[in-house]
């Protein structure tokens, strides 16, 4: 399985926009609650990118015969990072 680069670029652009919004909100003295909502949205967008990358790595490992153990190790490693 190849990474869906268009989907990743869209999600990264969304996260960048949310991070820029956080910066503007902090500069303008917006409420902590609204700022935290934007931070969580950016975290979620980045987490989705991480999941797509991890899913691709695991799919590649599983796709090859005899790589089941390697896929299990990859899943464990990525789980600790996500």
PDB file of C-alpha atoms in Angstrom:
ATOM      1  CA  UNK A   1       0.000   0.000   0.000  1.00  0.00           C
ATOM      2  CA  UNK A   2       1.377   3.391  -0.958  1.00  0.00           C
ATOM      3  CA  UNK A   3       0.802   6.463   1.131  1.00  0.00           C
ATOM      4  CA  UNK A   4      -2.044   8.663  -0.072  1.00  0.00           C
ATOM      5  CA  UNK A   5       0.096  11.777  -0.400  1.00  0.00           C
ATOM      6  CA  UNK A   6      -2.830  14.022  -1.342  1.00  0.00           C
ATOM      7  CA  UNK A   7      -4.669  13.064   1.833  1.00  0.00           C
ATOM      8  CA  UNK A   8      -1.558  13.613   3.933  1.00  0.00           C
ATOM      9  CA  UNK A   9      -0.875  17.018   2.373  1.00  0.00           C
ATOM     10  CA  UNK A  10      -4.472  18.076   3.025  1.00  0.00           C
ATOM     11  CA  UNK A  11      -4.289  16.982   6.664  1.00  0.00           C
ATOM     12  CA  UNK A  12      -0.930  18.714   7.158  1.00  0.00           C
ATOM     13  CA  UNK A  13      -2.236  21.930   5.614  1.00  0.00           C
ATOM     14  CA  UNK A  14      -5.204  21.747   7.977  1.00  0.00           C
ATOM     15  CA  UNK A  15      -2.889  21.314  10.970  1.00  0.00           C
ATOM     16  CA  UNK A  16      -0.717  24.210   9.812  1.00  0.00           C
ATOM     17  CA  UNK A  17      -3.791  26.422   9.560  1.00  0.00           C
ATOM     18  CA  UNK A  18      -4.897  25.427  13.037  1.00  0.00           C
ATOM     19  CA  UNK A  19      -1.450  26.110  14.473  1.00  0.00           C
ATOM     20  CA  UNK A  20      -1.402  29.520  12.795  1.00  0.00           C
ATOM     21  CA  UNK A  21      -4.832  30.173  14.303  1.00  0.00           C
ATOM     22  CA  UNK A  22      -3.492  29.273  17.753  1.00  0.00           C
ATOM     23  CA  UNK A  23      -0.665  31.756  17.291  1.00  0.00           C
ATOM     24  CA  UNK A  24      -3.097  34.514  16.256  1.00  0.00           C
ATOM     25  CA  UNK A  25      -5.452  33.683  19.123  1.00  0.00           C
ATOM     26  CA  UNK A  26      -2.643  33.878  21.671  1.00  0.00           C
ATOM     27  CA  UNK A  27      -1.412  37.183  20.206  1.00  0.00           C
ATOM     28  CA  UNK A  28      -4.918  38.652  20.365  1.00  0.00           C
ATOM     29  CA  UNK A  29      -5.527  37.463  23.924  1.00  0.00           C
ATOM     30  CA  UNK A  30      -8.282  35.006  23.054  1.00  0.00           C
ATOM     31  CA  UNK A  31      -9.678  32.791  25.801  1.00  0.00           C
ATOM     32  CA  UNK A  32      -7.716  29.773  26.980  1.00  0.00           C
ATOM     33  CA  UNK A  33     -10.705  27.546  26.239  1.00  0.00           C
ATOM     34  CA  UNK A  34     -10.863  28.592  22.572  1.00  0.00           C
ATOM     35  CA  UNK A  35      -7.079  28.267  22.220  1.00  0.00           C
ATOM     36  CA  UNK A  36      -7.144  24.758  23.692  1.00  0.00           C
ATOM     37  CA  UNK A  37      -9.901  23.737  21.277  1.00  0.00           C
ATOM     38  CA  UNK A  38      -7.677  24.772  18.359  1.00  0.00           C
ATOM     39  CA  UNK A  39      -4.646  23.027  19.847  1.00  0.00           C
ATOM     40  CA  UNK A  40      -6.650  19.812  20.194  1.00  0.00           C
ATOM     41  CA  UNK A  41      -7.845  20.131  16.598  1.00  0.00           C
ATOM     42  CA  UNK A  42      -4.240  20.490  15.399  1.00  0.00           C
ATOM     43  CA  UNK A  43      -3.174  17.499  17.517  1.00  0.00           C
ATOM     44  CA  UNK A  44      -5.991  15.453  16.018  1.00  0.00           C
ATOM     45  CA  UNK A  45      -4.989  16.364  12.462  1.00  0.00           C
ATOM     46  CA  UNK A  46      -1.364  15.394  13.144  1.00  0.00           C
ATOM     47  CA  UNK A  47      -2.459  12.184  14.847  1.00  0.00           C
ATOM     48  CA  UNK A  48      -4.420  11.216  11.733  1.00  0.00           C
ATOM     49  CA  UNK A  49      -1.296  11.764   9.625  1.00  0.00           C
ATOM     50  CA  UNK A  50       0.682   9.590  12.031  1.00  0.00           C
ATOM     51  CA  UNK A  51      -1.935   6.849  11.754  1.00  0.00           C
ATOM     52  CA  UNK A  52      -1.802   6.943   7.951  1.00  0.00           C
ATOM     53  CA  UNK A  53       1.997   6.640   7.999  1.00  0.00           C
ATOM     54  CA  UNK A  54       1.911   3.812  10.556  1.00  0.00           C
ATOM     55  CA  UNK A  55      -0.834   2.001   8.647  1.00  0.00           C
ATOM     56  CA  UNK A  56       1.240   2.181   5.484  1.00  0.00           C
ATOM     57  CA  UNK A  57       4.338   0.787   7.201  1.00  0.00           C
ATOM     58  CA  UNK A  58       2.397  -2.091   8.723  1.00  0.00           C
ATOM     59  CA  UNK A  59       0.600  -2.853   5.470  1.00  0.00           C
ATOM     60  CA  UNK A  60       3.917  -3.059   3.669  1.00  0.00           C
ATOM     61  CA  UNK A  61       5.310  -5.440   6.281  1.00  0.00           C
ATOM     62  CA  UNK A  62       2.211  -7.638   6.330  1.00  0.00           C
ATOM     63  CA  UNK A  63       2.001  -7.680   2.544  1.00  0.00           C
ATOM     64  CA  UNK A  64       5.230  -9.626   2.285  1.00  0.00           C
ATOM     65  CA  UNK A  65       5.135 -13.319   3.166  1.00  0.00           C
ATOM     66  CA  UNK A  66       7.031 -14.253   6.266  1.00  0.00           C
ATOM     67  CA  UNK A  67       6.886 -10.731   7.692  1.00  0.00           C
ATOM     68  CA  UNK A  68       4.121 -11.294  10.257  1.00  0.00           C
ATOM     69  CA  UNK A  69       6.520 -11.033  13.201  1.00  0.00           C
ATOM     70  CA  UNK A  70       8.064  -7.878  11.780  1.00  0.00           C
ATOM     71  CA  UNK A  71       4.577  -6.374  11.423  1.00  0.00           C
ATOM     72  CA  UNK A  72       3.857  -7.181  15.060  1.00  0.00           C
ATOM     73  CA  UNK A  73       7.080  -5.432  16.148  1.00  0.00           C
ATOM     74  CA  UNK A  74       6.259  -2.412  13.977  1.00  0.00           C
ATOM     75  CA  UNK A  75       2.775  -2.183  15.487  1.00  0.00           C
ATOM     76  CA  UNK A  76       4.209  -2.278  19.003  1.00  0.00           C
ATOM     77  CA  UNK A  77       6.796   0.403  18.197  1.00  0.00           C
ATOM     78  CA  UNK A  78       4.286   2.722  16.545  1.00  0.00           C
ATOM     79  CA  UNK A  79       1.739   2.201  19.310  1.00  0.00           C
ATOM     80  CA  UNK A  80       4.191   3.628  21.823  1.00  0.00           C
ATOM     81  CA  UNK A  81       4.756   6.654  19.594  1.00  0.00           C
ATOM     82  CA  UNK A  82       1.100   7.392  19.002  1.00  0.00           C
TER      83      UNK A  82
END
